[in-house]
Coordinates of C-alpha atoms in Angstrom, one line a residue:
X1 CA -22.7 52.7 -30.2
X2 CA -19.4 50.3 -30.0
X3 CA -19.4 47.5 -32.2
X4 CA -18.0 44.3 -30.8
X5 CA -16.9 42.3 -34.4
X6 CA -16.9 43.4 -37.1
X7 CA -15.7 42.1 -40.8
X8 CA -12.8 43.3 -42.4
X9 CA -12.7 43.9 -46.3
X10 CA -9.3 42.8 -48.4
X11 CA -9.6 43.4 -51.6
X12 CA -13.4 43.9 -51.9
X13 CA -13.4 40.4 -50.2
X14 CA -15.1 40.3 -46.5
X15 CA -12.4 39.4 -43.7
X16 CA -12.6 37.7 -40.6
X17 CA -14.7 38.7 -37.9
X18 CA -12.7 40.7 -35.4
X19 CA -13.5 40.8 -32.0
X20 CA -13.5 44.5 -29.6
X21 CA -9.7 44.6 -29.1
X22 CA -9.2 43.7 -33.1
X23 CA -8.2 39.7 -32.9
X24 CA -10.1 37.4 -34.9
X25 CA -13.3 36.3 -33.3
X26 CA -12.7 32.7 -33.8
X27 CA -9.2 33.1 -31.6
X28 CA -11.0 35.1 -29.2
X29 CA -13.2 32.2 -28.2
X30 CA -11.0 30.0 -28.5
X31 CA -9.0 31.8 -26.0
X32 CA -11.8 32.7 -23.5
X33 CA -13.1 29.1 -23.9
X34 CA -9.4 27.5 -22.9
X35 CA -9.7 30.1 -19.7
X36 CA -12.7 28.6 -18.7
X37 CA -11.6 25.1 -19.0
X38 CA -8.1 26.1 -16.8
X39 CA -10.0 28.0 -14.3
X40 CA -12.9 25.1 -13.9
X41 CA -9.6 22.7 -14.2
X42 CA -8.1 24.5 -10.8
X43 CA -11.3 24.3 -9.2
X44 CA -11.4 20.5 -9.1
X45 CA -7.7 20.1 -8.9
X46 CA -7.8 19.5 -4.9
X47 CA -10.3 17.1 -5.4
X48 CA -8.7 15.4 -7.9
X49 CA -5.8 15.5 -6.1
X50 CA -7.1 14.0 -3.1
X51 CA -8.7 10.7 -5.6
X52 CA -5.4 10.6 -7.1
X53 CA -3.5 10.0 -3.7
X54 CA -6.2 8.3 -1.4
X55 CA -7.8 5.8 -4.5
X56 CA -5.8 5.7 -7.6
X57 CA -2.1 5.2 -5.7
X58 CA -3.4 2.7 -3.4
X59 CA -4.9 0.5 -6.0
X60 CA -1.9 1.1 -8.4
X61 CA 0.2 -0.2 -5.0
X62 CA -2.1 -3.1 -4.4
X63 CA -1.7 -4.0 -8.3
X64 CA 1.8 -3.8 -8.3
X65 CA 2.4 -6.3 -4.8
X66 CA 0.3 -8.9 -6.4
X67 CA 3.1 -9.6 -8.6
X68 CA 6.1 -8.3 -7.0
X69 CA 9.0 -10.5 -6.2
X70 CA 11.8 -8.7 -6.4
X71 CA 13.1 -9.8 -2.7
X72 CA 14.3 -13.4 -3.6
X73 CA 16.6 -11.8 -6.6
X74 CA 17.7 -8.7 -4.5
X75 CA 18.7 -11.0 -1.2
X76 CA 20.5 -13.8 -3.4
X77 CA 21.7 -11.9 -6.4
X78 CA 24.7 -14.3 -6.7
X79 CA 22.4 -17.3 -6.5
X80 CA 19.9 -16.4 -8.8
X81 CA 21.7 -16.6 -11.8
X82 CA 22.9 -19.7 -11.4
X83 CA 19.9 -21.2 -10.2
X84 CA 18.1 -20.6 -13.4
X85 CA 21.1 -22.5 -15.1
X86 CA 20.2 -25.8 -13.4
X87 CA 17.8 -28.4 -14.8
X88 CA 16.3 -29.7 -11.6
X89 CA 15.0 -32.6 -13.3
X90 CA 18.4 -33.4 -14.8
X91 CA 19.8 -33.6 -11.2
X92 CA 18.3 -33.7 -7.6
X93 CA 20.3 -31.0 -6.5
X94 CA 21.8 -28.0 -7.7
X95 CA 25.9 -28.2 -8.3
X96 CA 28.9 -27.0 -5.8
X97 CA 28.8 -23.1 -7.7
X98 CA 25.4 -22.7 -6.7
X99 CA 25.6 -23.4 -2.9
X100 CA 29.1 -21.1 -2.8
X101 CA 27.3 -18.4 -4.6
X102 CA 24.1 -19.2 -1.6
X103 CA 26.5 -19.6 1.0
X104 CA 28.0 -15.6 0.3
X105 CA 24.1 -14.5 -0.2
X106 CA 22.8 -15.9 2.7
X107 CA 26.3 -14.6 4.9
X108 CA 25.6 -10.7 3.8
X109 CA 21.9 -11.3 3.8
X110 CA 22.5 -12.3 7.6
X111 CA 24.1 -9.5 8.6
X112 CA 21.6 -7.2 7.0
X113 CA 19.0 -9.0 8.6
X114 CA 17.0 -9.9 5.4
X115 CA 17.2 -13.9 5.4
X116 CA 14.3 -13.7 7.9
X117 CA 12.0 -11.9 5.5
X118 CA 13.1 -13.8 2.4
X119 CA 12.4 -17.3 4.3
X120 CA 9.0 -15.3 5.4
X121 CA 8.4 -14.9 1.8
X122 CA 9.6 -18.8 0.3
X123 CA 7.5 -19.8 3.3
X124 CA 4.3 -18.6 1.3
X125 CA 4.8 -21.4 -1.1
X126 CA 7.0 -24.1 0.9
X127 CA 5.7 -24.8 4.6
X128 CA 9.1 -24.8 6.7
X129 CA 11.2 -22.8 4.6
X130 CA 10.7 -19.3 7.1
X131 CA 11.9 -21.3 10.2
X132 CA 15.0 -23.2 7.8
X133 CA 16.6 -20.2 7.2
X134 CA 15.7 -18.5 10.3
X135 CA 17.7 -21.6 11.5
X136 CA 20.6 -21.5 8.8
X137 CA 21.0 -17.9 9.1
X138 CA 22.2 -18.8 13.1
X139 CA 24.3 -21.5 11.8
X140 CA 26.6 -19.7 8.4
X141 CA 28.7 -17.8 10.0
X142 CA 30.0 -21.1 11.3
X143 CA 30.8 -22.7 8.3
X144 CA 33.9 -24.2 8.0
X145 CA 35.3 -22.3 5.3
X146 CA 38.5 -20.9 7.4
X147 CA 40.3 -23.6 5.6
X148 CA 41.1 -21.6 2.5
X149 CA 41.2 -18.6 4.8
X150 CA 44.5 -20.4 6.4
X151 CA 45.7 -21.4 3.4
X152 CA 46.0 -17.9 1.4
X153 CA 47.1 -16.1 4.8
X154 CA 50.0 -19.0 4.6
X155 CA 50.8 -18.1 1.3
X156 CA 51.0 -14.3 2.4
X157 CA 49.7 -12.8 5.5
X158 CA 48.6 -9.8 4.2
X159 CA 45.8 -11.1 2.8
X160 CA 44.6 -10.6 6.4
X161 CA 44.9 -7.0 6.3
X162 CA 41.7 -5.4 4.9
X163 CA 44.0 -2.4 3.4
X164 CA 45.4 -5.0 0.7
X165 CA 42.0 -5.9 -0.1
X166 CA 40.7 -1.9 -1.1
X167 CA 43.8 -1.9 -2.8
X168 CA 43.4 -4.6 -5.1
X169 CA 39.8 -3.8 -6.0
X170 CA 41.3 -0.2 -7.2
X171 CA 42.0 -1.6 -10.0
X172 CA 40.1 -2.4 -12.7
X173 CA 42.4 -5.4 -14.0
X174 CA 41.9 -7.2 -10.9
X175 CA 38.1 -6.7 -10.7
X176 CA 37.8 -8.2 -14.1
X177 CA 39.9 -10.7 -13.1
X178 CA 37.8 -11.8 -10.1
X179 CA 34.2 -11.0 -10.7
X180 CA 32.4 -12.3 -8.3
X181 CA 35.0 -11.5 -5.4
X182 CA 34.5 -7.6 -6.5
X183 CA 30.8 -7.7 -6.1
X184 CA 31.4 -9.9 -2.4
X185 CA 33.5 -7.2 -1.8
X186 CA 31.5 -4.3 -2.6
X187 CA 28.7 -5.7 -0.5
X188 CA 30.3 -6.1 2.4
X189 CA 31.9 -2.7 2.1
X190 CA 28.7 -0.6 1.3
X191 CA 27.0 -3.1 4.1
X192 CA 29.7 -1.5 6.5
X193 CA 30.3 2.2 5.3
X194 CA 26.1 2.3 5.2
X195 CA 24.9 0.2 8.1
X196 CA 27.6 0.0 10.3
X197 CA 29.3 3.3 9.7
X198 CA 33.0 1.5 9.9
X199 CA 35.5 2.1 7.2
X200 CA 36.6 -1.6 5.4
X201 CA 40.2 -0.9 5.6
X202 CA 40.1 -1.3 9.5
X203 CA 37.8 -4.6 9.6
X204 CA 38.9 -7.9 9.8
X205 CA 38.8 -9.9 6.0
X206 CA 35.6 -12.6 6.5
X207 CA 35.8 -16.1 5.4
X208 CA 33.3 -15.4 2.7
X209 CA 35.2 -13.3 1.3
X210 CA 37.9 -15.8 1.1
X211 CA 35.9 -18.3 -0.9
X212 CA 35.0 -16.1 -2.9
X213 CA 38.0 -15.7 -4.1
X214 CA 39.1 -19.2 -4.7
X215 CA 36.2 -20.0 -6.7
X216 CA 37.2 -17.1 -9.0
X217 CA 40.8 -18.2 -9.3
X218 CA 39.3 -21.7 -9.7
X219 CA 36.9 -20.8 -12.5
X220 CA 37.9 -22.0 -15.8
X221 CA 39.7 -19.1 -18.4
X222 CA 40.7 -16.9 -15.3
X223 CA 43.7 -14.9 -16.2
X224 CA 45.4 -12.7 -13.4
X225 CA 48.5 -11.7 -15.4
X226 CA 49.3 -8.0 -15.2
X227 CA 47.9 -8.2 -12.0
X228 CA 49.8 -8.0 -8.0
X229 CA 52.4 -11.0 -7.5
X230 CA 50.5 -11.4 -4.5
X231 CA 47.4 -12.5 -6.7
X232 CA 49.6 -14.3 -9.1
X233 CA 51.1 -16.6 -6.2
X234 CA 47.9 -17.5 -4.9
X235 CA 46.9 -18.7 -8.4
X236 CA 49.7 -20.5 -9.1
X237 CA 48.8 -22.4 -5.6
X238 CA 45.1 -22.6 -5.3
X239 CA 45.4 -26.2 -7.8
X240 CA 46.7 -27.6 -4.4
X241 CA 44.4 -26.4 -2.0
X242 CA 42.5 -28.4 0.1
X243 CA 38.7 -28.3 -1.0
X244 CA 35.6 -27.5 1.3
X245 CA 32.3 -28.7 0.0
X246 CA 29.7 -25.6 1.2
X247 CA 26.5 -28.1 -0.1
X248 CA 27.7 -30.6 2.6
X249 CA 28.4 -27.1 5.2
X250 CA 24.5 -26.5 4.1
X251 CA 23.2 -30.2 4.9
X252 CA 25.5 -30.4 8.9
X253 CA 23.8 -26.7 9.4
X254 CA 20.0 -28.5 8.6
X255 CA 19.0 -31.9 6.9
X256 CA 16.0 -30.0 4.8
X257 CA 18.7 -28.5 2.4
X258 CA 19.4 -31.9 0.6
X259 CA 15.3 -32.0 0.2
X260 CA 15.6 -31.1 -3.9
X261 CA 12.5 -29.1 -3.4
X262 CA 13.6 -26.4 -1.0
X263 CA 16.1 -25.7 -4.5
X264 CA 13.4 -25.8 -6.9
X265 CA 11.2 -23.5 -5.0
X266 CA 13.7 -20.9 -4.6
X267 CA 14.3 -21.4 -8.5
X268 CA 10.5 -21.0 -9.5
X269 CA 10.2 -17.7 -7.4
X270 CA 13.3 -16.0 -8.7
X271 CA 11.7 -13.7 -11.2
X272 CA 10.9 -10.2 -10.2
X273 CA 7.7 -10.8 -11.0
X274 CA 5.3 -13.5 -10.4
X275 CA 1.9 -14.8 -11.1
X276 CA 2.2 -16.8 -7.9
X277 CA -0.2 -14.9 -5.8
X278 CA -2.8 -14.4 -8.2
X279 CA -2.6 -18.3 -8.7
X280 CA -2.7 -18.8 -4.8
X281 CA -5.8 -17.1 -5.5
X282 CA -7.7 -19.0 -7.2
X283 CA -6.9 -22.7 -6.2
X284 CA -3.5 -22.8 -8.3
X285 CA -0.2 -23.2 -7.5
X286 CA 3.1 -22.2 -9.7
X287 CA 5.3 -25.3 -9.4
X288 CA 9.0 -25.6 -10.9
X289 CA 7.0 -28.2 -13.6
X290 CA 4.3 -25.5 -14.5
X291 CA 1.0 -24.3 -13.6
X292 CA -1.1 -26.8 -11.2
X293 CA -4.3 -27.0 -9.1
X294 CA -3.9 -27.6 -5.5
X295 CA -5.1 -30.1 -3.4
X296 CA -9.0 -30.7 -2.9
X297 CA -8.8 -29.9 1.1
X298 CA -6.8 -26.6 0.1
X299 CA -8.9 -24.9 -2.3
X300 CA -10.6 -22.5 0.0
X301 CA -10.6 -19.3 -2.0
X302 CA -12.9 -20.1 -4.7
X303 CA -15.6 -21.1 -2.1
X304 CA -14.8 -18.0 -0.3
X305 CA -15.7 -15.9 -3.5
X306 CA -18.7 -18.0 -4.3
X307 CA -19.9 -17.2 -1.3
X308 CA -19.5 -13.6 -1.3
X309 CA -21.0 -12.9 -4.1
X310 CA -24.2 -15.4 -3.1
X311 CA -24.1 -13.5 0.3
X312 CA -24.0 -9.8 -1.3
X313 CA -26.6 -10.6 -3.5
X314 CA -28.8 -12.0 -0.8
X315 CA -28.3 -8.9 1.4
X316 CA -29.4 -7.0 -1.3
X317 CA -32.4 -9.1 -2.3
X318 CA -33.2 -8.8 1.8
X319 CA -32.6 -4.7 1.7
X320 CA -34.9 -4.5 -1.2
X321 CA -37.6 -6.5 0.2
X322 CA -38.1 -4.5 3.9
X323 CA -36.4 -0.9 2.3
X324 CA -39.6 -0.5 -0.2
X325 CA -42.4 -0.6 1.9
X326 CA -40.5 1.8 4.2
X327 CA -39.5 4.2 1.8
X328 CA -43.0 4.3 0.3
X329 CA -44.7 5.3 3.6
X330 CA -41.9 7.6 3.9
X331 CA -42.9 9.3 0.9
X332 CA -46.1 8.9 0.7
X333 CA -46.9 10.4 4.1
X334 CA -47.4 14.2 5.2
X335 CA -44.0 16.0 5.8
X336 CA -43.9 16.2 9.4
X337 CA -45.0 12.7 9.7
X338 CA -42.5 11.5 7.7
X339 CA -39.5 13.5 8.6
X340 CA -39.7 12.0 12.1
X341 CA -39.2 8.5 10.9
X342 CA -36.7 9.4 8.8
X343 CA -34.7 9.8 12.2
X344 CA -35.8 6.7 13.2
X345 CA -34.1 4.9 9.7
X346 CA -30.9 7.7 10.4
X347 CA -31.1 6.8 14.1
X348 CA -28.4 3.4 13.4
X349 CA -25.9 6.2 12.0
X350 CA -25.8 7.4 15.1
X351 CA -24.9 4.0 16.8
X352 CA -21.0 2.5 16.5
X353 CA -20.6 -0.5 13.9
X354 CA -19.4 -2.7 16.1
X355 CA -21.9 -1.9 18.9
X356 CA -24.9 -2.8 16.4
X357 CA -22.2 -5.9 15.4
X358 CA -22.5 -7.2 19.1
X359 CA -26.1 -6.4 19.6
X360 CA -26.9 -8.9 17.1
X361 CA -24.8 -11.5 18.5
X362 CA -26.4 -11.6 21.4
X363 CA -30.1 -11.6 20.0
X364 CA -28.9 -14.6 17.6
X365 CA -27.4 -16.9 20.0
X366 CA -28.8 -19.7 21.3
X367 CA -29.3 -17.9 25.0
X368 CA -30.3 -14.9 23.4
X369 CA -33.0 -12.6 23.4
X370 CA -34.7 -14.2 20.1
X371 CA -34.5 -17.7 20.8
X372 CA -35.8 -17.3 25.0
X373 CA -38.3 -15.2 22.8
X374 CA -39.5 -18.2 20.7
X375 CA -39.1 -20.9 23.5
X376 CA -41.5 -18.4 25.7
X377 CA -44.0 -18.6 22.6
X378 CA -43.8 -22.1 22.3
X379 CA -42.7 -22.1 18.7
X380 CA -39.2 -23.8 19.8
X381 CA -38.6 -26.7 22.0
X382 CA -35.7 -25.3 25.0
X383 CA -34.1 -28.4 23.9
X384 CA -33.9 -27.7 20.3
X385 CA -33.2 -23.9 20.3
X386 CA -32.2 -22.6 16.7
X387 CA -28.6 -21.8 15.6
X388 CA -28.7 -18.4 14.0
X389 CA -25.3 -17.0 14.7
X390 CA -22.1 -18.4 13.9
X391 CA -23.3 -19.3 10.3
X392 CA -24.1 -17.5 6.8
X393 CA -27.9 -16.5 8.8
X394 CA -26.4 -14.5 11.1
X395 CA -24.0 -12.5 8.5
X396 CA -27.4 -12.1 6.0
X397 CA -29.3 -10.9 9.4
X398 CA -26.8 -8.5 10.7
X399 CA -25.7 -6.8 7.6
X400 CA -29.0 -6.7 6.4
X401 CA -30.2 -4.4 9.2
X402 CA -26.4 -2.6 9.1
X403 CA -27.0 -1.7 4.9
X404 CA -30.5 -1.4 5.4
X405 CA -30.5 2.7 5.5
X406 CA -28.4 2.7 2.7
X407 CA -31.2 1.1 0.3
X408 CA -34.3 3.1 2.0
X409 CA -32.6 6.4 1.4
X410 CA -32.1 6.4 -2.7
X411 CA -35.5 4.9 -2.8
X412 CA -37.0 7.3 -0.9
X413 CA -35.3 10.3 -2.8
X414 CA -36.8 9.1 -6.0
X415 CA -40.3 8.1 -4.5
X416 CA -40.5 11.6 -3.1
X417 CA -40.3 13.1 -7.1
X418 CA -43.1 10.8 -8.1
X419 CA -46.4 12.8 -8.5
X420 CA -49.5 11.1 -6.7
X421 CA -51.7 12.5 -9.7
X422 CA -50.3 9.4 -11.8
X423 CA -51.9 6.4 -9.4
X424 CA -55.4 9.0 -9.7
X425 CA -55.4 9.6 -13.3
X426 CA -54.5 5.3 -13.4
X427 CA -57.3 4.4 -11.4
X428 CA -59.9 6.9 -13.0
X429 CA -59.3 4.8 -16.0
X430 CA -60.0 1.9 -14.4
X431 CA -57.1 0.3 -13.2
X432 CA -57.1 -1.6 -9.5
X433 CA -54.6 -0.8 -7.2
X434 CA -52.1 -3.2 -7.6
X435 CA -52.3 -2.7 -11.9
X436 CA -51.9 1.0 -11.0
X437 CA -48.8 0.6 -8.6
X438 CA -47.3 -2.2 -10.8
X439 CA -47.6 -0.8 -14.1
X440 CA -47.4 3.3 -13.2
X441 CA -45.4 3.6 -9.6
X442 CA -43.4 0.7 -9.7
X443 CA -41.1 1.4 -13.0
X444 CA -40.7 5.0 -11.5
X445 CA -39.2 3.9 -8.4
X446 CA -36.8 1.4 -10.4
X447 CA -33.9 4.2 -10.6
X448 CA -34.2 4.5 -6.7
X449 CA -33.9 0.2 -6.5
X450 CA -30.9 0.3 -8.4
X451 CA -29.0 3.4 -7.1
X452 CA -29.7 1.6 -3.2
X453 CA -28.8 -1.9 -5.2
X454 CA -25.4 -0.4 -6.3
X455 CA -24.6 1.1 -3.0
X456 CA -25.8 -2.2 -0.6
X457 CA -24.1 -4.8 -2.9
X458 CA -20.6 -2.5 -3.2
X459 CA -21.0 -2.2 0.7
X460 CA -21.7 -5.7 1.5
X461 CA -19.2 -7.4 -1.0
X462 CA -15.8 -5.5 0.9
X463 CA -17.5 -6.3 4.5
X464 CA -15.1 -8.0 6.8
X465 CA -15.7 -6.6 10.6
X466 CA -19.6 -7.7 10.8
X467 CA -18.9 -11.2 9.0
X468 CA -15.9 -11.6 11.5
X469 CA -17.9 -11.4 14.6
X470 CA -20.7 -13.0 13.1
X471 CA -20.0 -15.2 10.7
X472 CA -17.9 -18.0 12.4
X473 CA -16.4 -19.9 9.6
X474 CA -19.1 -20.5 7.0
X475 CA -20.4 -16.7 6.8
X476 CA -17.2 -15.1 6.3
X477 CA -16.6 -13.1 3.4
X478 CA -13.2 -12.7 1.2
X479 CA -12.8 -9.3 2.8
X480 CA -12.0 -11.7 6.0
X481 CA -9.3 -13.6 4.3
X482 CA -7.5 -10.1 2.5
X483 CA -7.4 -8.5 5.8
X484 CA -5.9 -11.7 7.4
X485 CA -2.9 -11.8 5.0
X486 CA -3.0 -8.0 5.3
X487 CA -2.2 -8.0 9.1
X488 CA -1.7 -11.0 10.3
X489 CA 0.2 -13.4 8.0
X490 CA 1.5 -10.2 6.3
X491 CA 1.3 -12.0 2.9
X492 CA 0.5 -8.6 1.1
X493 CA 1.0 -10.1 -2.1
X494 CA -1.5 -13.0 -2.0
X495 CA -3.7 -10.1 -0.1
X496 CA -3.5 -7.7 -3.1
X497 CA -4.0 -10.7 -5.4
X498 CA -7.3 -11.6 -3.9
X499 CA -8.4 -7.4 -3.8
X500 CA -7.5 -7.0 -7.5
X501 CA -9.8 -10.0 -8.3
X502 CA -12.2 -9.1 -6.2
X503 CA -12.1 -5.5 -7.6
X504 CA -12.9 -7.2 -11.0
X505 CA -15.5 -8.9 -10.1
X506 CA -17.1 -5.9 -8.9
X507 CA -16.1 -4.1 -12.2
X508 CA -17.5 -6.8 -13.9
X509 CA -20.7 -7.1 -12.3
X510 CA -21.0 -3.2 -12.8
X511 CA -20.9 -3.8 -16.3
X512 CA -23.3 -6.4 -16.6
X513 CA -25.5 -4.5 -14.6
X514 CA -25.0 -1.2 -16.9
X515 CA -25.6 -3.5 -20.0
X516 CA -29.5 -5.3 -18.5
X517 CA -30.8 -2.2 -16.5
X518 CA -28.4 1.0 -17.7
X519 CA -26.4 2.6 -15.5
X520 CA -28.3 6.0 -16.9
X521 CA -31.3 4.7 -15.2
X522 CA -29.9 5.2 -12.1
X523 CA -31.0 8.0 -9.7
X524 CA -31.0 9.5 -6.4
X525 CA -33.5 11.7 -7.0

């Protein structure tokens, strides 16, 4: 007979138990016990997987657009720095150095097609701004700013040649020289090499490009010595150039750019990273002066979440009411019995959501089958037929009988596992019916209640196709309003804003709910 472990004496002292191949036992299962946990690790690994990628990433991505910004500093990185210089209530409009800076943005931003989706995004916060730059962007490549063109090609023409420009900016003298003409530069080369496919030292030399450069060799402490005579003559001469003010270039293009606010929005949502959207969401409003509420006849959102929770929980109230009589006689009947109307509670899983949707609309309208049905009956005048679609009774009504399944099926599961022998041992000891069902069935069917209650409320809170056909505009849910800015005002931010609140509410109300009834108390079954 083999022996598996054994202890090993040292010195007339027992040793460790040794396991079959001669390792010490306690390795040995430690071993065999990490196997287990790697080979039961690879067995959920494609599920995990698959919750990582379909319902981890996509929250992480909607958490991540509610405060994202980043377009207004990446499409006016010239502009932004100076525009969180200015003190907008020392001045009504931002100075000259800000509007070049904007004037050599909004030029490359123009021919990278962007200033559309950056005015798309301003728009958000300022009414007007999306079709302003839309405008502008038509008008700045018109800008009179070929004066200081003509006057540096006068001093040399080759400062028409693009070849003396990818010279110069060779060398790092003359790039530290002229900053922000090296950065101009590098933008419009990268926006040719990458989107145009054209090599700079064959293009013709913009007029941005030429103000850029006499605002550096304007700028106070430039020093160009060491650098090309070529640059050294036009800085010796720039003193007597003749000026061109790019704020008054701005104002002939469109009179809203002298409005200070179109400035001081474009200041306040600079940052990379906002809380913008989540105050959109919730009746607020990030102004250049702070935090503020918005106006009475614009605070929608809070009403809108109000009302979807009060909805939810009334669907749910509604499922629990008609799903427990109907999952009791389910249970409570023979097999066979019961198994066929089970296929009559499946039988709407068979149907198309937005077929059962449209039923329902036309039952609940005022020429519909219900109301001809109560006029026949005499219960409603023709003349004062009832109003049940359109409004928060025709949501309640239509996802009621949608979710219904959905609460009879838990219910059912756990009604099945009660034994009838407890309602006939309660009654032989004297209990009536209702004492016997109150205080013996009833708390045994509670697990199935709040496994349905769980699943109808989750359901019912993230509807949005049954309270859009429905629903008209008072029994519309959130869900309505996310998948509006989600395709069609394509305000993804403000739409994952309004998600990751309501995806705390529902967190929160989990919760509470784990903390009165206990989430262990919960069954299916």
């Amino acid at each position: 007979m083999t022996q598996s472990a054994s202890p090993q004496a040292t010195n007339g002292k027992p040793g460790p138990m040794l396991a079959a191949d001669g390792t010490p036992l306690k390795r040995s299962l430690a071993r065999a016990l990490r196997r287990q946990k790697m080979r039961a690790l690879l067995l959920i690994a494609p599920l995990l997987l698959f919750v990582l990628i379909t319902f981890i990433a996509p929250i992480a991505d909607m958490l991540f657009r509610s405060v994202e910004n980043q377009i207004v500093e990446e499409t006016l990185p010239e502009t932004v720095p100076l525009l969180q210089q200015w003190d907008h209530d020392a001045s009504e409009l931002p100075p000259e150095p800000v509007w070049t800076a904007f004037y050599i943005d909004l030029v490359l931003a123009e021919e990278r097609k962007l200033h559309t989706r950056l005015g798309s995004r301003l728009n958000y916060e300022m009414t007007g701004l999306s079709s302003l730059f839309r405008r502008t962007g038509r008008a700045v490549g018109r800008f009179d700013t070929d004066t200081y063109t003509d006057q540096f090609t006068a001093l040399d023409p080759t400062w028409e040649d693009a070849a003396t420009w990818v010279a110069m900016f060779e060398d790092d003298t003359i790039r530290e020289a002229l900053p922000l003409t090296a950065r101009t530069w590098d933008r419009w080369a990268d926006y040719l090499v990458t989107d145009k496919n054209d090599n700079p030292a064959e293009e013709d030399v913009e007029d941005f490009l030429f103000t850029a450069l006499y605002t550096d060799l304007t700028r106070d402490g430039v020093s160009v010595t060491g650098t090309t005579p070529r640059l050294q003559q036009a800085a010796g001469a720039v003193g007597d150039f003749e000026t061109v003010s790019i704020m008054a270039q701005f104002e002939d293009a469109d009179d809203d750019w002298v409005n200070p606010e179109v400035m001081r929005t474009i200041q306040t949502y600079s940052p990379p990273y906002t809380s913008g959207y989540f105050l959109n969401a919730v009746d607020m409003q990030l102004t250049p002066d702070g935090v503020e509420a918005r106006e009475e006849n614009q605070r929608i959102y809070g009403l809108l979440f109000k009302r979807t929770i009060f909805m939810s929980l009334t669907i749910t109230l509604s499922c629990i009411l008609l799903g427990y009589p109907v999952a009791w006689i389910l249970a409570n009947l023979p097999m066979r019995t019961s198994n066929l109307l089970m296929i009559l509670v499946l039988l709407p899983f068979w149907t198309s959501l937005l077929v059962r949707t449209s039923a329902w609309k036309v039952m609940l309208q005022q020429q519909g089958v219900i109301n001809d049905v109560l006029v026949w009956l005499g219960l409603v005048n023709d003349a004062d037929r009832l109003v049940m679609i359109n409004n928060q009774f025709g949501t309640i009504v239509a996802m009621t009988h949608i979710l219904l399944p959905f609460m009879i099926l838990p219910m059912y599961s756990v009604m099945q596992t009660i034994p009838p022998s407890y309602l006939r041992a309660a009654k032989s000891l004297g209990a009536t019916n209702w004492t016997a069902f109150w205080r013996v069935y009833f708390p045994q069917s509670v697990p199935g209640i709040g496994a349905g209650s769980i699943l109808v409320f989750i359901l019912s809170i993230g509807y949005y196709i049954t309270p859009e056909i429905v629903g008209g505009t008072t029994g519309t849910f959130i869900s309505n309003r996310i998948a509006y800015h989600i395709s069609s005002s394509l305000n993804w931010g403000l739409g994952a804003a309004l998600g990751a609140i309501l995806l705390a509410v529902v967190l929160l109300l989990y919760w509470a709910y784990d903390k009165i009834v206990g989430i262990d108390n919960v069954k299916l079954g």
